[in-house]
PDB file of C-alpha atoms in Angstrom:
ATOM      1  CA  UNK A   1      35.272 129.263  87.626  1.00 75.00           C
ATOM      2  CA  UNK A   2      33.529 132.656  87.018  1.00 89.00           C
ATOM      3  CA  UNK A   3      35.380 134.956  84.463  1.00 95.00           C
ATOM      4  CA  UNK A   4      36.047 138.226  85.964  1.00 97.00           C
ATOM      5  CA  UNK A   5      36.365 141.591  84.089  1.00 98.00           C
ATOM      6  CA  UNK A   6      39.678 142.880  85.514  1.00 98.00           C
ATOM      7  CA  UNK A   7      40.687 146.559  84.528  1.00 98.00           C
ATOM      8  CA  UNK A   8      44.884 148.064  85.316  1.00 98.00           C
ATOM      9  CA  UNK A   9      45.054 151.598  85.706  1.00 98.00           C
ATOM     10  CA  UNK A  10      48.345 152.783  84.728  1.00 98.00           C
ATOM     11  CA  UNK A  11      49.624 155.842  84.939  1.00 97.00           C
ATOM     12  CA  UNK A  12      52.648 155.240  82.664  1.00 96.00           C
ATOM     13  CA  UNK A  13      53.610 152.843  79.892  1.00 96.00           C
ATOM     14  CA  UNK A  14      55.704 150.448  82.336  1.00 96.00           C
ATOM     15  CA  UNK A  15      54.124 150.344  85.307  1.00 97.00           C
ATOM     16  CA  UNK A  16      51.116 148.012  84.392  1.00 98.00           C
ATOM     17  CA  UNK A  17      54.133 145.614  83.653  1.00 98.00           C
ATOM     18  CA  UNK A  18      55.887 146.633  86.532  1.00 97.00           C
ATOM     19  CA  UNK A  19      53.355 146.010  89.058  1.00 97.00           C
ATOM     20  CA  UNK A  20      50.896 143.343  88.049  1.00 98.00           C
ATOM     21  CA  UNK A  21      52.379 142.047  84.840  1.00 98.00           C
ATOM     22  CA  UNK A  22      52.643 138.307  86.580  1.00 98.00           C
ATOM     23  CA  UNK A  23      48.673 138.835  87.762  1.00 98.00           C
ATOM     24  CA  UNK A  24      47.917 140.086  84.470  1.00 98.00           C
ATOM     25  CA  UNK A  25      49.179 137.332  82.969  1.00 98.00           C
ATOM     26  CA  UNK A  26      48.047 134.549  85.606  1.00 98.00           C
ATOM     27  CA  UNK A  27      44.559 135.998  85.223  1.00 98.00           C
ATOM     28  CA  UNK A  28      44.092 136.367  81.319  1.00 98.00           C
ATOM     29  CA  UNK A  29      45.575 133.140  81.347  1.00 97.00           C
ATOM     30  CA  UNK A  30      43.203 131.685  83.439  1.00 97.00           C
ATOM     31  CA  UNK A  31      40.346 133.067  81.090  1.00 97.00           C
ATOM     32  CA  UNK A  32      39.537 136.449  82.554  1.00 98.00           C
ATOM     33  CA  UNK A  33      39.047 139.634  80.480  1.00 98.00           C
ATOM     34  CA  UNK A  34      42.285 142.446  81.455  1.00 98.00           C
ATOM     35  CA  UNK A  35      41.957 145.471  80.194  1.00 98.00           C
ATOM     36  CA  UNK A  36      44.612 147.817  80.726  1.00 98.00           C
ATOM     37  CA  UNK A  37      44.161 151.695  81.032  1.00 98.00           C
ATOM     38  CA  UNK A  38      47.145 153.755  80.593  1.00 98.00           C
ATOM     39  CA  UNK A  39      47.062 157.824  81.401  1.00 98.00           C
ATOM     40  CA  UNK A  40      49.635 159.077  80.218  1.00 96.00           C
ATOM     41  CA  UNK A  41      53.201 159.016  78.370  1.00 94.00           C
ATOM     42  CA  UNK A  42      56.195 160.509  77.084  1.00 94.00           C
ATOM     43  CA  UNK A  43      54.261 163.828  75.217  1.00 94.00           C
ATOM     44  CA  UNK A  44      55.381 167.255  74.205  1.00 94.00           C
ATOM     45  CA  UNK A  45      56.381 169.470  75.620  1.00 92.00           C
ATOM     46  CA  UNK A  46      58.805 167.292  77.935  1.00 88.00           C
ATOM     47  CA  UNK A  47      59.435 164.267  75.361  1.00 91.00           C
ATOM     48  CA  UNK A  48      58.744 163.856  71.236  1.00 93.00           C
ATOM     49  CA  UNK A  49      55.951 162.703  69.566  1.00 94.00           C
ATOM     50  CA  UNK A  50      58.485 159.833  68.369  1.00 95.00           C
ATOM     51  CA  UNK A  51      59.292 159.010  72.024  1.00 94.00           C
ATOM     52  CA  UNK A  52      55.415 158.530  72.882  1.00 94.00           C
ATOM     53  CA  UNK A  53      55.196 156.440  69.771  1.00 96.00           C
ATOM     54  CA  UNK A  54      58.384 154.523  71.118  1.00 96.00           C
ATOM     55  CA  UNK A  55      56.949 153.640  74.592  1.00 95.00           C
ATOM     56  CA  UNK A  56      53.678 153.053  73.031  1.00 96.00           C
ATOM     57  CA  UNK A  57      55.115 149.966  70.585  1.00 97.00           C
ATOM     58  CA  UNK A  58      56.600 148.322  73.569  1.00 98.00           C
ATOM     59  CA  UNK A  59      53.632 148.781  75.506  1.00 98.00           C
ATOM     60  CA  UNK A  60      51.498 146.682  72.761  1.00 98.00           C
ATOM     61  CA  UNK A  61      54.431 144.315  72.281  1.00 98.00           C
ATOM     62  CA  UNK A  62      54.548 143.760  76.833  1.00 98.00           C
ATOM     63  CA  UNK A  63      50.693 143.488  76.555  1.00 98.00           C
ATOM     64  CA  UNK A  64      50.620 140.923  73.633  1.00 98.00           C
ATOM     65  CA  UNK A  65      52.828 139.018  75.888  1.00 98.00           C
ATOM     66  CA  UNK A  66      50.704 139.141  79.150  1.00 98.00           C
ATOM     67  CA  UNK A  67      47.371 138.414  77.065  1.00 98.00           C
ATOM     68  CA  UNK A  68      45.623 142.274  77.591  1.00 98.00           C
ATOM     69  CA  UNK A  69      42.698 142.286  75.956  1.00 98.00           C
ATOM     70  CA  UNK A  70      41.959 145.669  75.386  1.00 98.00           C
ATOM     71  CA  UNK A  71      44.410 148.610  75.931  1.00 98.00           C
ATOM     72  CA  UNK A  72      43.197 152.328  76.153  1.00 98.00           C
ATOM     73  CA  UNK A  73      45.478 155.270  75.879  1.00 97.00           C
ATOM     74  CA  UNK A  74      44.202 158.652  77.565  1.00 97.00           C
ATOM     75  CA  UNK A  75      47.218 160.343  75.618  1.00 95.00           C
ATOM     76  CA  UNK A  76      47.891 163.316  78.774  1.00 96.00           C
ATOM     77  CA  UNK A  77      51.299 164.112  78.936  1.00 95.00           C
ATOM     78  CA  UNK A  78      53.730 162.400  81.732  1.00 93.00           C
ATOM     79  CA  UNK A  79      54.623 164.499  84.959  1.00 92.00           C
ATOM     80  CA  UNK A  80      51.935 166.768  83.338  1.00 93.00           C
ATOM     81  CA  UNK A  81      48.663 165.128  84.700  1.00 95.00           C
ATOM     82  CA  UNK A  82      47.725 168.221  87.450  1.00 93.00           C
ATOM     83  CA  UNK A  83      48.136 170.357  84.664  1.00 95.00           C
ATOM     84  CA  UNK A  84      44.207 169.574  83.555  1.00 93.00           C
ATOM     85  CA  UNK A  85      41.218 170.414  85.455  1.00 95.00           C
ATOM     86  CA  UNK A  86      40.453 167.855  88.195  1.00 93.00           C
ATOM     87  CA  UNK A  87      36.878 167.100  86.658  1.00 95.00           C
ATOM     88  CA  UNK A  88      38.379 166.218  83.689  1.00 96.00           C
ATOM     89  CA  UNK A  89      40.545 163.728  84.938  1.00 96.00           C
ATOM     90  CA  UNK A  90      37.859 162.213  86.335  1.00 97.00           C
ATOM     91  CA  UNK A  91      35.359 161.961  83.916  1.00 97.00           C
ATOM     92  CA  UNK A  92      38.292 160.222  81.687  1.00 97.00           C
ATOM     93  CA  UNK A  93      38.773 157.272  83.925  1.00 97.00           C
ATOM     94  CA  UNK A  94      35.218 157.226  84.917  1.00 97.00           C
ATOM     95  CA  UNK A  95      34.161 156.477  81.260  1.00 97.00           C
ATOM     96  CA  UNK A  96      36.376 153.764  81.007  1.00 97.00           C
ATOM     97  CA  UNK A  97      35.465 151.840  84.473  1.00 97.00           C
ATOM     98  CA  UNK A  98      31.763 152.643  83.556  1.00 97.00           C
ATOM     99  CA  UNK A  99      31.613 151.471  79.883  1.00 97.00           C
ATOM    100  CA  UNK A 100      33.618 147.992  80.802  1.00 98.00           C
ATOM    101  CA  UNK A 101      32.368 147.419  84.386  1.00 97.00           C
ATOM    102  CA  UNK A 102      35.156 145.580  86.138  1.00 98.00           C
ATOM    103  CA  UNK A 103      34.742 143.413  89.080  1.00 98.00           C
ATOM    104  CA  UNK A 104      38.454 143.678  90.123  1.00 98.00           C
ATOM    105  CA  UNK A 105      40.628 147.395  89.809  1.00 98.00           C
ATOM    106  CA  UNK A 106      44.327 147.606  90.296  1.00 98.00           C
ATOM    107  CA  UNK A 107      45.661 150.792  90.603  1.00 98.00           C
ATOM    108  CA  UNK A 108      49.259 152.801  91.341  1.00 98.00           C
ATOM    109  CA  UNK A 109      49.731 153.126  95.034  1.00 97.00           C
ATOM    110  CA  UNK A 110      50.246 157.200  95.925  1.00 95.00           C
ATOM    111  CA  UNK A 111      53.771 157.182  96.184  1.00 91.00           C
ATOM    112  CA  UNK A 112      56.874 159.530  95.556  1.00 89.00           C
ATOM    113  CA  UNK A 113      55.674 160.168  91.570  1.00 90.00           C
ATOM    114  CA  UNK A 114      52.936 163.243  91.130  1.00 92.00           C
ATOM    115  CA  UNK A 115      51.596 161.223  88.633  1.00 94.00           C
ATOM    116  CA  UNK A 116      50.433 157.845  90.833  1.00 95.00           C
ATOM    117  CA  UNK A 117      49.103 159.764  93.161  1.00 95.00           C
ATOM    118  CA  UNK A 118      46.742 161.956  90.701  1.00 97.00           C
ATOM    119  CA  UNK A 119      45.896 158.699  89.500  1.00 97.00           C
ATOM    120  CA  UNK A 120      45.018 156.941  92.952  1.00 98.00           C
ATOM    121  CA  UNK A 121      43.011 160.203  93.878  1.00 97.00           C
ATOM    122  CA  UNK A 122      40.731 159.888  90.693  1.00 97.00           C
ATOM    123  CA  UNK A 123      40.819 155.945  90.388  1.00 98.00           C
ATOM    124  CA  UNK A 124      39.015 156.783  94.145  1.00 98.00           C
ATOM    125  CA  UNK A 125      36.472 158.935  92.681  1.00 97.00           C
ATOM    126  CA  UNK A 126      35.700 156.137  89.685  1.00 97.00           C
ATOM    127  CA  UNK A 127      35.774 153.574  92.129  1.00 97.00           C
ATOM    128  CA  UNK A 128      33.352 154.664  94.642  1.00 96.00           C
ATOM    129  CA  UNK A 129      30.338 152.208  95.983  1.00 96.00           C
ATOM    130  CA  UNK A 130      27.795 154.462  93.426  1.00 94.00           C
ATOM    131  CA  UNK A 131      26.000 153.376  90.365  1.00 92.00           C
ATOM    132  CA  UNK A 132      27.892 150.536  88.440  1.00 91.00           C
ATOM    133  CA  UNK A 133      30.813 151.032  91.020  1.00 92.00           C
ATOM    134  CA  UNK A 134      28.499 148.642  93.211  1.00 94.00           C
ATOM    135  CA  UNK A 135      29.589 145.932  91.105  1.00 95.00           C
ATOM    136  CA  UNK A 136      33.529 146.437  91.783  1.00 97.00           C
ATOM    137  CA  UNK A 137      34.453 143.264  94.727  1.00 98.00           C
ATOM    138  CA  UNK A 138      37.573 144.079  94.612  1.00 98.00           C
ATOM    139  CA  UNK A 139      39.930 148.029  94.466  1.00 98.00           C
ATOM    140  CA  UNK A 140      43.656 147.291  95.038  1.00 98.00           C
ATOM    141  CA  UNK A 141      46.975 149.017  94.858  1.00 98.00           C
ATOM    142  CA  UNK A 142      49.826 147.856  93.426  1.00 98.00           C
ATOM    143  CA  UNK A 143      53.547 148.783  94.178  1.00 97.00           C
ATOM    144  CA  UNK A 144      56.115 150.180  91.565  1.00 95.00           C
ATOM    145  CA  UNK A 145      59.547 149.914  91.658  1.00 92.00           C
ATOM    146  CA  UNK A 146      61.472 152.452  91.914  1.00 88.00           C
ATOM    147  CA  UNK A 147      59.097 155.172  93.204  1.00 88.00           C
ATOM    148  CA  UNK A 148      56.696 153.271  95.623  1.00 89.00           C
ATOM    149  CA  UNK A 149      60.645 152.119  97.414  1.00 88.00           C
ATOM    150  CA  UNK A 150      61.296 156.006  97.556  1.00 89.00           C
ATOM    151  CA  UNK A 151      58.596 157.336  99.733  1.00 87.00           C
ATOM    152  CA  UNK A 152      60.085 159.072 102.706  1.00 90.00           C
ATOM    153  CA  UNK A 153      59.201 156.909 106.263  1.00 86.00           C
ATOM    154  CA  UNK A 154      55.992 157.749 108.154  1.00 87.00           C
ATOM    155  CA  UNK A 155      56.164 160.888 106.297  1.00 91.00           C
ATOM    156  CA  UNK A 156      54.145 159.693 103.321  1.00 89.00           C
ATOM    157  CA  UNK A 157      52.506 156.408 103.238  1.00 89.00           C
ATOM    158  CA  UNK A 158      54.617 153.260 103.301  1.00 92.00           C
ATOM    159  CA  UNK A 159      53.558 150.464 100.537  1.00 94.00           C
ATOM    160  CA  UNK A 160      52.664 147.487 102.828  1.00 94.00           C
ATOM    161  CA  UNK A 161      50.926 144.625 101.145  1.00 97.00           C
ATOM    162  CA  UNK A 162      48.216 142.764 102.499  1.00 97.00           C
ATOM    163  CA  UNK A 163      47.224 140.734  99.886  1.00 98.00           C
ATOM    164  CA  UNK A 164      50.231 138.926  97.392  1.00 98.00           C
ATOM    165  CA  UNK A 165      49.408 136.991  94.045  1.00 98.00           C
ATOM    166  CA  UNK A 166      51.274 134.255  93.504  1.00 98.00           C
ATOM    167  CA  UNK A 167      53.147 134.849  90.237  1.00 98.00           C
ATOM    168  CA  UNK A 168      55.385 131.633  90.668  1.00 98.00           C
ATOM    169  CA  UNK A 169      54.193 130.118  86.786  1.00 98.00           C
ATOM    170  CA  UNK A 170      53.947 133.828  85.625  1.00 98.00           C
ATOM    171  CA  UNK A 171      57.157 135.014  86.956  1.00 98.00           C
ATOM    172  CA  UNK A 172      59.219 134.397  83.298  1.00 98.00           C
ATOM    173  CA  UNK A 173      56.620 136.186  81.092  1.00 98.00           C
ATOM    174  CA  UNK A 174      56.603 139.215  83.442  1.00 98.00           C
ATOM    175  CA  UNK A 175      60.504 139.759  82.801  1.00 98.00           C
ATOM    176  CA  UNK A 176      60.020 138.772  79.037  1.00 98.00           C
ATOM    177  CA  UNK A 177      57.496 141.411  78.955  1.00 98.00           C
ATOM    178  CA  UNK A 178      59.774 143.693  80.931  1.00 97.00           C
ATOM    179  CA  UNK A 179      62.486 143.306  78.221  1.00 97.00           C
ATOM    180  CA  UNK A 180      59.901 145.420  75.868  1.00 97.00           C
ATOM    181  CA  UNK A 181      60.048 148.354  77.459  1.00 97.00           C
ATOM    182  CA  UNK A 182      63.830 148.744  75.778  1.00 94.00           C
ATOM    183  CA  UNK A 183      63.427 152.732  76.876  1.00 90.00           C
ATOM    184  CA  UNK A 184      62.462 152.608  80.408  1.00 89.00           C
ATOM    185  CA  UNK A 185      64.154 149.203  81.789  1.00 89.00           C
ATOM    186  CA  UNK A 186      68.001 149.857  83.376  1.00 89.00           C
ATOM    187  CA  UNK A 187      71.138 147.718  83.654  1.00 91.00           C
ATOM    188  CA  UNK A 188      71.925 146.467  87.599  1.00 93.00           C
ATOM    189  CA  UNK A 189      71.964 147.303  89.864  1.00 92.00           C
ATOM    190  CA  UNK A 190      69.273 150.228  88.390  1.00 89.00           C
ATOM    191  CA  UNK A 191      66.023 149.997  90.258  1.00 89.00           C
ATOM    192  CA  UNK A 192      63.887 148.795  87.980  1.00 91.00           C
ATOM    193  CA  UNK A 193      66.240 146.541  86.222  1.00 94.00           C
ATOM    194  CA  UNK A 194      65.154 142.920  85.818  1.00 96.00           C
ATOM    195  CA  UNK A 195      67.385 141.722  88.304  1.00 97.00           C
ATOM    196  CA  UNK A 196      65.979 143.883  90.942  1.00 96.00           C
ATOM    197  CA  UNK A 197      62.164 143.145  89.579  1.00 97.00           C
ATOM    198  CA  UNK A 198      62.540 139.520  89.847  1.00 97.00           C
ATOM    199  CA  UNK A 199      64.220 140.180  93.736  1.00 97.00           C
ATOM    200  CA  UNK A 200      60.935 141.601  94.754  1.00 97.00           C
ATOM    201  CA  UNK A 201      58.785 139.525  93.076  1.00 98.00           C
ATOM    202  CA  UNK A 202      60.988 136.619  95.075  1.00 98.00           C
ATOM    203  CA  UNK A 203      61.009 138.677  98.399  1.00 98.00           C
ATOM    204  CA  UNK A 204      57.240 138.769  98.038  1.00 98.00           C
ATOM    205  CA  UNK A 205      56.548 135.327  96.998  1.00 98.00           C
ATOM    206  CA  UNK A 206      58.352 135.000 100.469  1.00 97.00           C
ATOM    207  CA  UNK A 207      56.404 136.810 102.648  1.00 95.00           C
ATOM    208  CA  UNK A 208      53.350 134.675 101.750  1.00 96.00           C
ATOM    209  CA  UNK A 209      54.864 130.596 101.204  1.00 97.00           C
ATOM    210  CA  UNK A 210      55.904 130.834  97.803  1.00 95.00           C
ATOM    211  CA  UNK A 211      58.189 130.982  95.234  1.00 97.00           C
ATOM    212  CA  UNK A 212      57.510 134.434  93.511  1.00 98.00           C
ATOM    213  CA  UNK A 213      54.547 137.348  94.565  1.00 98.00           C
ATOM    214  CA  UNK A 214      53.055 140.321  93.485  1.00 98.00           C
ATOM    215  CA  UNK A 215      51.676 142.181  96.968  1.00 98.00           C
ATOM    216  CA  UNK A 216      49.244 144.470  96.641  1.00 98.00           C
ATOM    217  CA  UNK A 217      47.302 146.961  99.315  1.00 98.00           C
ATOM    218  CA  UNK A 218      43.694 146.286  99.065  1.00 98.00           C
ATOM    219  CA  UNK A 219      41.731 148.839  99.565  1.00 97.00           C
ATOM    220  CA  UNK A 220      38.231 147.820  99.352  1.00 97.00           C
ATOM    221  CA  UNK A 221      36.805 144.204  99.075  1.00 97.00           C
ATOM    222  CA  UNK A 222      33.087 143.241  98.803  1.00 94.00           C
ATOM    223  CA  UNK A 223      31.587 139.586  98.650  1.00 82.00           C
TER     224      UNK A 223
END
């Protein structure tokens, strides 16, 4: 098998876990390189400095878990992200996908948080067909529960999949690396509580002949 260089964008601590945290496992476990990108987090002037450093301790404890390889931090404050000049946005997550030159991207579908979509919209700039972007086979968006489910119907885009990763052997460390995130994980019948997690992962495994899925919306594939 050919090891791939896989790179998560994530705008949040959470949502790498949240929506590919059984493929980042599967994959790293299979040999691959995952890097993780995260953009932002729980900054002044909305949160502490001690909440950041919260969210950022279970993010390393969630990503020891799924086998990351290499984390990066952009440090931009959550809900925050328009707040700095487009450009510069850009240039961030360009660095990063240029200096590790992935084959395989997985990034936030544009969905009812400001934040994912900021981070779709530049992930499409870093992404494009250009310079070492020629080497990307495969740009994909994931789904994130709660705020991918809360998009309003054929008023903003829906999140249908039409690609799902079987997760069935992966399923179990996704929720144990779920139970990191202490802060950001609710009780049922929240939304992102494990219970409702594991339901979609089970709903999606579904959809494609198997026990438990992670879909996905691809959005460009090369061979």
């Amino acid at each position: 098998m050919i090891k791939k260089r896989i790179l998560v964008v994530s705008p949040h601590p959470d949502d790498e876990t949240l929506g590919v945290g059984g493929t980042i496992f599967k994959y790293s476990n299979e040999g691959h390189e995952v890097n993780v990108l995260t953009i932002s987090g729980h900054l002044p002037p909305l949160y502490t400095r001690e909440d950041y450093e919260k969210t950022l301790e279970e993010a390393h404890k969630a990503f020891k878990i799924l086998g990351v390889n290499k984390s990066y931090f952009l440090e931009l404050p959550a809900t925050m992200i328009g707040d700095i000049p487009l450009h510069e946005l850009n240039s961030k997550i360009c660095k990063i996908v240029n200096d590790f030159n992935p084959q395989i991207i997985f990034c936030p579908f544009p969905d009812r948080h400001l934040d994912h979509r900021l981070v779709f919209d530049s992930v499409m700039v870093a992404t494009r067909p250009v310079g070492k972007g020629r080497n990307i086979e495969i740009v994909a968006a994931y789904e994130t529960l709660s705020e991918t489910h809360w998009n309003a119907p054929h008023i903003e885009p829906n999140f249908t999949p039409n690609w799902v990763i079987d997760i069935s052997n992966s399923i179990k460390k996704k929720i144990e690396a779920l139970k990191c995130y202490e802060t950001q994980i609710p009780d049922f019948p929240g939304p992102r509580s494990l219970e409702a997690i594991e339901a979609l992962a089970k709903f999606r495994g579904t959809q494609a002949g198997f026990g438990f899925g992670e879909g996905m919306h691809i959005i460009r594939m090369v061979s």
